[in-house]
Coordinates of C-alpha atoms in Angstrom, one line a residue:
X1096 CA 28.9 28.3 0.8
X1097 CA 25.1 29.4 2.0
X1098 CA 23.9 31.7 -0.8
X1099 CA 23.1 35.1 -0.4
X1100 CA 19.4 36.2 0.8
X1101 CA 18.1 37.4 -2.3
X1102 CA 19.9 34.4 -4.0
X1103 CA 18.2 32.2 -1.6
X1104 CA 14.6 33.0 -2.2
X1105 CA 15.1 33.3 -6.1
X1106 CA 15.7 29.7 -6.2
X1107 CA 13.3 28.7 -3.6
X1108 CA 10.5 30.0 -6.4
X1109 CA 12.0 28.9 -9.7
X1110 CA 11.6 25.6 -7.7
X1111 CA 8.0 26.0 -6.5
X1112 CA 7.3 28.3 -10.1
X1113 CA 8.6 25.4 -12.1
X1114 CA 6.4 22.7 -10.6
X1115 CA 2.9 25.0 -10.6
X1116 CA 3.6 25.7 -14.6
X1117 CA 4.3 22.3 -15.2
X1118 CA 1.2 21.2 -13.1
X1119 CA -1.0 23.3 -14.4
X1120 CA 0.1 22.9 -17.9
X1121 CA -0.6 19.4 -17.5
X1122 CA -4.0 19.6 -16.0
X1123 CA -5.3 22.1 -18.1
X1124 CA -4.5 19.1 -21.4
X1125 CA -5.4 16.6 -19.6
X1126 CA -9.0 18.4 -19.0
X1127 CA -9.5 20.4 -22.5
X1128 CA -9.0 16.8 -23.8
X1129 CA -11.6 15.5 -21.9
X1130 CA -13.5 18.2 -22.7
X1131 CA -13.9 20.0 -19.3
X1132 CA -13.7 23.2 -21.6
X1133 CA -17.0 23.2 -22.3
X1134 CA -18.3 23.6 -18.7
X1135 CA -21.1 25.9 -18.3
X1136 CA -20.6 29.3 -16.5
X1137 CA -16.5 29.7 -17.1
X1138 CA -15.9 26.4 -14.7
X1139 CA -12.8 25.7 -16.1
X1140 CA -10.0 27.6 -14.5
X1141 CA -12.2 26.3 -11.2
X1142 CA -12.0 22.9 -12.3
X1143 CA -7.9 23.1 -12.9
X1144 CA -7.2 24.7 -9.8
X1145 CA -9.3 22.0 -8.3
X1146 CA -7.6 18.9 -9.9
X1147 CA -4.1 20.7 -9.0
X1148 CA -5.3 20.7 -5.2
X1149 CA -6.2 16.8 -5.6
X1150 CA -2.8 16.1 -7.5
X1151 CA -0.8 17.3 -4.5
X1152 CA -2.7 16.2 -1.5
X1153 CA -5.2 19.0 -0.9
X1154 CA -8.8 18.2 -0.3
X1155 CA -11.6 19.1 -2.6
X1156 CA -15.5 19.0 -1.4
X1157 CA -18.5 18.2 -3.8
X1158 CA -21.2 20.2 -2.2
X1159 CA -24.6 20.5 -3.0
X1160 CA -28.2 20.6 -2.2
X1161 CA -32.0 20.9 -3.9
X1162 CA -34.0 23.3 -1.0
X1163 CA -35.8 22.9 1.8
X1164 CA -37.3 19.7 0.3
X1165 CA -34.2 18.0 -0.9
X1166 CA -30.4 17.1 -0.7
X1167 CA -28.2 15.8 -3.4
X1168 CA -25.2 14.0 -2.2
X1169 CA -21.4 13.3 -3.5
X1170 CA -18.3 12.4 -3.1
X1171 CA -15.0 11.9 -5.0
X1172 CA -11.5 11.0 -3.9
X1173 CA -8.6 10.0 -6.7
X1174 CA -5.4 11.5 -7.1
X1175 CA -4.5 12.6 -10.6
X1176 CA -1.3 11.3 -10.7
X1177 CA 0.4 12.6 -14.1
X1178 CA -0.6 16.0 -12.8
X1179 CA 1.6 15.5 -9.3
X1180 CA 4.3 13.5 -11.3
X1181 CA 4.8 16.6 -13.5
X1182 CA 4.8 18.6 -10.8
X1183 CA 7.2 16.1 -8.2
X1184 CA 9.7 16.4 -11.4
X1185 CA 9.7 20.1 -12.1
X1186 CA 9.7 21.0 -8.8
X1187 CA 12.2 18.3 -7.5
X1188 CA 14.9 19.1 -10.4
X1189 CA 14.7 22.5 -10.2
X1190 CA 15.5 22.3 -6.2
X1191 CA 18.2 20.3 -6.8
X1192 CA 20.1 22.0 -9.2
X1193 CA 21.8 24.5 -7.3
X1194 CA 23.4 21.8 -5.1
X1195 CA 24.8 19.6 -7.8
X1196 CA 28.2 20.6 -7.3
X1197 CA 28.3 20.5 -3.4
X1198 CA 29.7 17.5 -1.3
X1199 CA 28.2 18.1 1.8
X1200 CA 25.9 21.2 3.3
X1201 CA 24.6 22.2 6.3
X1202 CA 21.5 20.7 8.4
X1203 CA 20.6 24.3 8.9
X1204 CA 21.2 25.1 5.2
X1205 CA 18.7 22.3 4.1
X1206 CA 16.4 23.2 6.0
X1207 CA 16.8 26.8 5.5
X1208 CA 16.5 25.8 1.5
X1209 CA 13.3 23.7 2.6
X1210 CA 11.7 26.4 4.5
X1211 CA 12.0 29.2 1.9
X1212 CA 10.3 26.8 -0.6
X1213 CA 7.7 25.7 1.5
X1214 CA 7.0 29.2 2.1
X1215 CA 6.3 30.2 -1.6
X1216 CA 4.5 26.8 -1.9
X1217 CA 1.6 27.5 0.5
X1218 CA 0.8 30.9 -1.2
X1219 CA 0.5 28.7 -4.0
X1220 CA -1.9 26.6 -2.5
X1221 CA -3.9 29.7 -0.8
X1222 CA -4.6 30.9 -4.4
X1223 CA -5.5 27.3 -5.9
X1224 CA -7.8 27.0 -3.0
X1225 CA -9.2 30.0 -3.5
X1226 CA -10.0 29.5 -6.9
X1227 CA -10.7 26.0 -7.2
X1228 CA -14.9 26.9 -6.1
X1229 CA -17.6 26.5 -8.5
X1230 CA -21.1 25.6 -8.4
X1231 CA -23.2 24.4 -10.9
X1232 CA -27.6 24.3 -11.2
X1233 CA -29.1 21.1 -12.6
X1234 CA -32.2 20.8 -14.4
X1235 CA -34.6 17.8 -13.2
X1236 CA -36.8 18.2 -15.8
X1237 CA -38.5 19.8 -18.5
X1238 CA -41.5 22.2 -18.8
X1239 CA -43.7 22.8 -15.6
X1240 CA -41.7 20.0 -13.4
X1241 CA -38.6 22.0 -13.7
X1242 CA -40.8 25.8 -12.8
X1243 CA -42.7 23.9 -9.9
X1244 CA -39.2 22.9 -8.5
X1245 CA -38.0 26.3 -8.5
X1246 CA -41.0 27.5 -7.5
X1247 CA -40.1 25.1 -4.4
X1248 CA -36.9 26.1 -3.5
X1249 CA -35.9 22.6 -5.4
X1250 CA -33.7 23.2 -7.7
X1251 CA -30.8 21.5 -7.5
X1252 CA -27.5 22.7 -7.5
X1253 CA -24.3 20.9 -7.3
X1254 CA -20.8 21.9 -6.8
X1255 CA -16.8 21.6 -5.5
X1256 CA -14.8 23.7 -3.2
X1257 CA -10.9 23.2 -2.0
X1258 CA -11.2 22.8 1.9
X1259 CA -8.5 25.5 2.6
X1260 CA -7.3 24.1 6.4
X1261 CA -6.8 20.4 4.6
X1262 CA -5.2 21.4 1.4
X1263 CA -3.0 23.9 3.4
X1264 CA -1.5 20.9 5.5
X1265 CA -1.6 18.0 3.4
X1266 CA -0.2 19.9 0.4
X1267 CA 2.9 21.0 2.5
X1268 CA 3.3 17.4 3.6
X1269 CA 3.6 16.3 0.3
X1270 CA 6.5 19.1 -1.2
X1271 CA 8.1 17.5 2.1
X1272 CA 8.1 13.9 1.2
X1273 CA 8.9 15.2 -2.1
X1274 CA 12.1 17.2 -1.2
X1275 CA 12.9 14.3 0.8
X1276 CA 12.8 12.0 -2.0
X1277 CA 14.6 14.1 -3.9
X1278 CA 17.6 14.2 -1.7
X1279 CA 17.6 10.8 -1.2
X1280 CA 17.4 9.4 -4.9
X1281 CA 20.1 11.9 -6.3
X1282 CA 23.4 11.0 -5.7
X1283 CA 25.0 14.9 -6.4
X1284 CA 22.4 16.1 -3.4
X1285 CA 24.9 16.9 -0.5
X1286 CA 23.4 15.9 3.0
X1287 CA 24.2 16.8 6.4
X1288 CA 27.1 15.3 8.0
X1289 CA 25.4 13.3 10.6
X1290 CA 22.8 11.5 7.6
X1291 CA 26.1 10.5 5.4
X1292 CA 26.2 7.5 7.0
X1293 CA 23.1 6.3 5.9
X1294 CA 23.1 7.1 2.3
X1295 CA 24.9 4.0 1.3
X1296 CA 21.8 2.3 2.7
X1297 CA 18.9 4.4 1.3
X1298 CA 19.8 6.2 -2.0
X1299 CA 21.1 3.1 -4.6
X1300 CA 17.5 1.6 -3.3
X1301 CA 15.5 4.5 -3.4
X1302 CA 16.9 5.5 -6.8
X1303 CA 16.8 1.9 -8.1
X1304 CA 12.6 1.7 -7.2
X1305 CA 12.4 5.5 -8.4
X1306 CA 13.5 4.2 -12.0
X1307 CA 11.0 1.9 -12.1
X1308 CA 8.1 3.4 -11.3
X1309 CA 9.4 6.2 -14.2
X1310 CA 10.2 3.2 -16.5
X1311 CA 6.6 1.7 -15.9
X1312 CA 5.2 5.6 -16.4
X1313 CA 7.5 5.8 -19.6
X1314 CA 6.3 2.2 -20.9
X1315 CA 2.4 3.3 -20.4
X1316 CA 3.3 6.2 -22.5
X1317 CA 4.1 4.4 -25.5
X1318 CA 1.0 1.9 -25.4
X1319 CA -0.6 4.9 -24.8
X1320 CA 0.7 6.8 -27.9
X1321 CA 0.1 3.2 -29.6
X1322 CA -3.4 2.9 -29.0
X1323 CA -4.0 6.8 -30.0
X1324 CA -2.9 6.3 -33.2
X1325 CA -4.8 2.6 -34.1
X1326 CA -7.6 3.1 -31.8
X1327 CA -10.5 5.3 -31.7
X1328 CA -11.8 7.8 -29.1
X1329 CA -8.7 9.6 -29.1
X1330 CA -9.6 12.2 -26.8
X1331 CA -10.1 10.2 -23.9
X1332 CA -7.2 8.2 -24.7
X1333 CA -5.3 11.7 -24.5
X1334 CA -7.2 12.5 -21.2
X1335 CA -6.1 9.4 -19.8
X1336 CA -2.4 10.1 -20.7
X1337 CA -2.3 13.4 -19.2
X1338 CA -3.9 12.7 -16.2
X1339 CA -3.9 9.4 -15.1
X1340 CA -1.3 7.2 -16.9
X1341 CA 0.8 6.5 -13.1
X1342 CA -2.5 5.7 -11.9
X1343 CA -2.7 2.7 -14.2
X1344 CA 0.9 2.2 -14.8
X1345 CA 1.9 1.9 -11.2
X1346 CA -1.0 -0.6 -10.6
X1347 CA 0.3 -2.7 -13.2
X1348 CA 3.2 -2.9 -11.4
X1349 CA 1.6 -4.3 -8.1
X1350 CA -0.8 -6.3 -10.2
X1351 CA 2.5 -8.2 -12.0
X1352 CA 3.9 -8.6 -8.6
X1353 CA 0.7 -10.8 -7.5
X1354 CA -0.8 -7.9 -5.7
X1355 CA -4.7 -7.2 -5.7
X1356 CA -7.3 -4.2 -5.6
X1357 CA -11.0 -4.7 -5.0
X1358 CA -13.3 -2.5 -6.3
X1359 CA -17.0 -2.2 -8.2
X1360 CA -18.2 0.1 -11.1
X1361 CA -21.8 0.2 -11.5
X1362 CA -23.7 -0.7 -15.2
X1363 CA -24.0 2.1 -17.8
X1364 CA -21.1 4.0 -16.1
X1365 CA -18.1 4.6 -18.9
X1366 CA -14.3 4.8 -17.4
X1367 CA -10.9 5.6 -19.0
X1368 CA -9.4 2.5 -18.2
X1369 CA -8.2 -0.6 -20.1
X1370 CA -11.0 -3.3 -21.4
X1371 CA -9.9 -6.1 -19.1
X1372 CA -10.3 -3.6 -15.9
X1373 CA -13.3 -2.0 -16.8
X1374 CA -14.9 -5.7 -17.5
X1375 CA -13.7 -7.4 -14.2
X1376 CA -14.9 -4.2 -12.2
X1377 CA -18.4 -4.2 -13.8
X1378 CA -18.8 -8.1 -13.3
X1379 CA -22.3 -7.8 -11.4
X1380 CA -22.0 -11.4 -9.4
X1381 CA -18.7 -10.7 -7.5
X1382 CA -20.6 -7.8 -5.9
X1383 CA -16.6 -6.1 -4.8
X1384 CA -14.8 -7.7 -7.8
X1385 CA -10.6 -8.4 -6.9
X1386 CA -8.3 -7.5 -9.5
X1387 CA -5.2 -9.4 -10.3
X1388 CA -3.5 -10.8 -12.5
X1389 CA -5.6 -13.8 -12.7
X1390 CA -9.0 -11.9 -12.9
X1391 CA -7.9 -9.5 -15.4
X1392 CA -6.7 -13.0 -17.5
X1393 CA -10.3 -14.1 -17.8
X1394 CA -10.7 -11.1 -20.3
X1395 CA -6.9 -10.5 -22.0
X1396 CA -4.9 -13.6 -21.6
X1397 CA -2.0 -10.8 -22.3
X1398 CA -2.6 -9.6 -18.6
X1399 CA 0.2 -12.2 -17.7
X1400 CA 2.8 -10.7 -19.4
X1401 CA 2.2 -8.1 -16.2
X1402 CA 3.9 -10.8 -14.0
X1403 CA 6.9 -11.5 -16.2
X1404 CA 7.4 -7.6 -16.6
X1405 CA 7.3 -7.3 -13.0
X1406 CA 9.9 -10.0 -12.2
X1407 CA 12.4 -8.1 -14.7
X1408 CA 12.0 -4.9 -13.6
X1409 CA 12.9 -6.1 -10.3
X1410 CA 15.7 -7.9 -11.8
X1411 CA 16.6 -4.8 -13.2
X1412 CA 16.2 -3.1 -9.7
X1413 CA 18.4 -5.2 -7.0
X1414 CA 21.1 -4.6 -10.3
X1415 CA 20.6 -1.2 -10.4
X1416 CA 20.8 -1.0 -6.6
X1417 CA 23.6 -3.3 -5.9
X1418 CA 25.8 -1.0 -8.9
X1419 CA 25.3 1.8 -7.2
X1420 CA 26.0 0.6 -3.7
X1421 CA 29.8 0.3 -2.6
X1422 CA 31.7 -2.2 -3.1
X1423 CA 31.5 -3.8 0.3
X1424 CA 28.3 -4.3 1.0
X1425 CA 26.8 -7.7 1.0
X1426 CA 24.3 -9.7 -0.7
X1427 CA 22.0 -9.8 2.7
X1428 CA 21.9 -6.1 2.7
X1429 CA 21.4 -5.5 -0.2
X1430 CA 18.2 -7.6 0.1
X1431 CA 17.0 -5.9 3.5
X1432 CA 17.6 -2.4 1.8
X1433 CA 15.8 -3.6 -1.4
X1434 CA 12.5 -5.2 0.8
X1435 CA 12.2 -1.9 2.9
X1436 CA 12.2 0.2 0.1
X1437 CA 10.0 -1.8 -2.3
X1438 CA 7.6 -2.0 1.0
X1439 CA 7.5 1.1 1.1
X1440 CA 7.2 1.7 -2.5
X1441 CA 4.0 -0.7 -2.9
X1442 CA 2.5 1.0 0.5
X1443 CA 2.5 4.5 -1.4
X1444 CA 1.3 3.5 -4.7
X1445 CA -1.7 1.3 -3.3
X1446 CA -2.6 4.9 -1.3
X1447 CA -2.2 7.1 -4.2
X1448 CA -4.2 4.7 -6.4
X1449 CA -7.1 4.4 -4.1
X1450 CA -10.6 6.1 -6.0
X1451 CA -14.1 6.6 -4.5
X1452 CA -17.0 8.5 -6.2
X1453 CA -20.4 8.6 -4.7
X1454 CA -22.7 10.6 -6.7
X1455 CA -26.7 10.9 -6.2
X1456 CA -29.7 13.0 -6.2
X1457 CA -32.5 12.9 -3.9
X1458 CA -36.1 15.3 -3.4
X1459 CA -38.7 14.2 -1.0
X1460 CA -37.3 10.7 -0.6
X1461 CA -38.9 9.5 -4.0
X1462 CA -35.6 8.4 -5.5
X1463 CA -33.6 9.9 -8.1
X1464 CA -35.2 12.1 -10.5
X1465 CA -33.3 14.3 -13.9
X1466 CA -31.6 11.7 -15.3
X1467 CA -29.3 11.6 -11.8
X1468 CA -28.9 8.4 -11.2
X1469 CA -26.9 6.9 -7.6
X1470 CA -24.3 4.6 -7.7
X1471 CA -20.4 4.3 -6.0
X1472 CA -17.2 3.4 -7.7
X1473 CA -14.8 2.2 -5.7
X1474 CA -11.4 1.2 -6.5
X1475 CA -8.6 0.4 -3.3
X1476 CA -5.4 -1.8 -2.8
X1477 CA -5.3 -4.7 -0.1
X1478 CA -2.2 -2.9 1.7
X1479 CA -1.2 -5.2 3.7
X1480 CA -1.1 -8.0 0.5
X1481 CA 1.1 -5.3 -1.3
X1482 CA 3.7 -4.7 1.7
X1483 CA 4.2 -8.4 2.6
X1484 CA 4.8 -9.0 -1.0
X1485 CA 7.2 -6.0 -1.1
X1486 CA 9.1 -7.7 1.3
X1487 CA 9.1 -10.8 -0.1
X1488 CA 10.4 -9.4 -3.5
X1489 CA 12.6 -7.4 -2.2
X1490 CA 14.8 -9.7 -0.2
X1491 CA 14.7 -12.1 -3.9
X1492 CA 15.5 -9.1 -5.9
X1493 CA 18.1 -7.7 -3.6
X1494 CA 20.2 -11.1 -3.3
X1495 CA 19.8 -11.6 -6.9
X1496 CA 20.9 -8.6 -8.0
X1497 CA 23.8 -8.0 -5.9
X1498 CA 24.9 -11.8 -7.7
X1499 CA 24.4 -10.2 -11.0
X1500 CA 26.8 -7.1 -10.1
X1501 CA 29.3 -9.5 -8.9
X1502 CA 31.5 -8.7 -11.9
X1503 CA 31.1 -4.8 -12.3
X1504 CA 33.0 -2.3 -10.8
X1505 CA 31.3 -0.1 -7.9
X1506 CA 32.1 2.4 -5.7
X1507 CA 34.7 2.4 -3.4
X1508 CA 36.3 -1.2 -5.5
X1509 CA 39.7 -1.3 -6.0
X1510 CA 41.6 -3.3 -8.8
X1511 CA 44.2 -5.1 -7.9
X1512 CA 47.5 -5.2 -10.0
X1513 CA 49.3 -8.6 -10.0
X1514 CA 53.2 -8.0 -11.3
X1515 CA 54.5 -11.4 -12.8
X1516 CA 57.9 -12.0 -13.3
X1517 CA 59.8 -10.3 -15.2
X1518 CA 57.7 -7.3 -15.2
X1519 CA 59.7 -4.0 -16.3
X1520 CA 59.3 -1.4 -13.5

């Protein structure tokens, strides 16, 4: 039964409330611990809004400029990712919970539920992208240099903005892939009649994928917690945690399953990311270094212990999947549903782990002057590597786990009672 109205929309924002708190909650660590506090001119409720936008799609512009005589130049694109999986979890629990106990609802229901949230969800984002704007002056030198460039018109000034159009449509387009993938994973959502049919072919493989990625998160966390607690530089390490663990986690993951990113960090420039990474990435002679497991090797011999994780979580996957899928499907199924999934799976996670950051300052074409030096980082999957190999993985890992769930009861298996001889009634 539809609920009332008033009902209705009371759920549609504890859904959309629960995600912003735990997003911004989230953000707002993961920043003071990298000290984004102590931004000049009260930046800092600018600069959460701003990473919130990036963790859930929207687009955020660096902006700047030095005058009449002068331009600076910038660019950044990186996806926060323990910022949007706060969110994706608040947000897709809380949606969920009121249809636990159904068996089947309404197209128009759904989508009803859908629309209400989505509502709530781009005044959200009209108010993030309204406050995510700041704009910072930079000093490019000391003394008489720095009064005869504002004398100029030179002074340079630097900046971000939330592009409202951009943020507006890619941020909806996200809570819809995520209230999508929440109905799909969860095995209590009720779907319309006409998609019943097909949930014996998507949800024990989505859900089965969906635990890994959260075992791979969960697994990060405690190295994480590990290396706070023996290592130095605990702030970063804290910073890194709370807003970027999936980002390195998940790119383990490909990385184990022979996958590869290309990328290059200039000299001098410090990132949050482990040793072996940062070294292979700042290895001047490969120009766009490739990281694998092979390259990161050369530095931690330990980064082959990324394969043979890999190979068991998948293990653990076509299991999962094949448990969860009735009793009559077959091992060849299993494998096809398994490969599309994990193709698909791999084809996200090389998007969302994609960084670029061009940075620069220029005045009357005489280079770069303040300390403002020019450089790119640039960090990106080879797609098409990572969906072939899901394929490939997922058509092993499918058959194999459907062999391993041979012996366990699933759904929709019935036992068999034999009466010998002799049996009382």
């Amino acid at each position: 039964m539809s609920p009332g109205p008033l009902r209705a929309w009371g759920e549609a924002l504890a859904a959309v409330a629960a995600g912003t708190a735990a997003m911004a909650a989230v953000a707002a660590a993961g920043l003071w611990a990298a000290g984004a506090d102590g931004l000049p001119g009260g930046a800092f409720p600018a600069v959460v809004a701003a990473t919130m936008v990036s963790a859930v799609g929207g687009s955020v512009e660096l902006t700047g400029g030095a005058g009449f005589f002068g331009h600076t130049a910038a660019e950044l694109t990186a996806v926060p990712l323990s910022v949007t999986l706060a969110w994706a979890l608040a947000t897709g629990a809380v949606f969920l919970r009121p249809l636990r106990h159904r068996a089947v609802a309404g197209g128009a229901e759904l989508l009803g539920r859908v629309a209400r949230t989505a509502v709530l969800w781009l005044l959200v984002l009209l108010l993030l992208a309204r406050t995510a704007r700041h704009t910072f002056t930079l000093r490019i030198g000391g003394g008489i240099v720095n009064d005869i460039g504002e004398a100029l018109g030179v002074t340079p000034a630097v900046g971000f903005r939330a592009a409202l159009a951009p943020t507006l449509g890619f941020g909806l387009l996200w809570l819809s892939a995520l209230l999508a993938v929440a109905l799909a994973v969860s095995r209590r959502a009720p779907l319309p009649p006409r998609l019943l049919p097909f949930q014996d072919a998507i949800r024990p493989a989505a859900f089965a994928l969906l635990a890994v990625l959260l075992a791979y998160v969960a697994l990060g966390l405690v190295v994480g917690v590990v290396t706070l607690f023996t290592h130095g530089h605990r702030a970063q390490t804290c910073a890194v945690l709370l807003l970027g663990l999936p980002n390195l986690a998940w790119m383990a993951f490909g990385v184990g399953l022979g996958g590869s990113w290309t990328g290059h960090v200039p000299a001098g420039i410090g990132l949050p990311v482990p040793t072996a990474l940062g070294a292979v990435l700042r290895e001047p002679h490969r120009g766009e270094a490739t990281v694998n497991a092979a390259t990161l090797a050369e530095h931690d011999g330990r980064a082959w212990l990324l394969v043979a994780l890999a190979v068991l979580a998948l293990l653990m996957a076509g299991f999962l999947a094949a448990v969860r899928a009735p009793a009559h499907t077959r091992p060849w199924q299993h494998a096809v549903h398994l490969a599309a999934a994990l193709a698909v799976t791999l084809l996200v996670v090389g998007l969302l782990t994609k960084v670029s950051a061009r940075y620069g300052l220029s005045l009357l074409g005489l280079g770069d002057l303040g300390g403002f030096g020019s450089g790119e980082v640039r960090l990106r999957a080879r797609l098409l590597h990572l969906v072939g190999l899901g394929v490939l993985w997922g058509l092993v890992a499918g058959v194999l786990g459907s062999l391993l769930a041979v012996r366990v009861n699933r759904r929709g298996e019935v036992e068999e009672e034999v009466e010998g001889e002799g049996a009382g009634p």
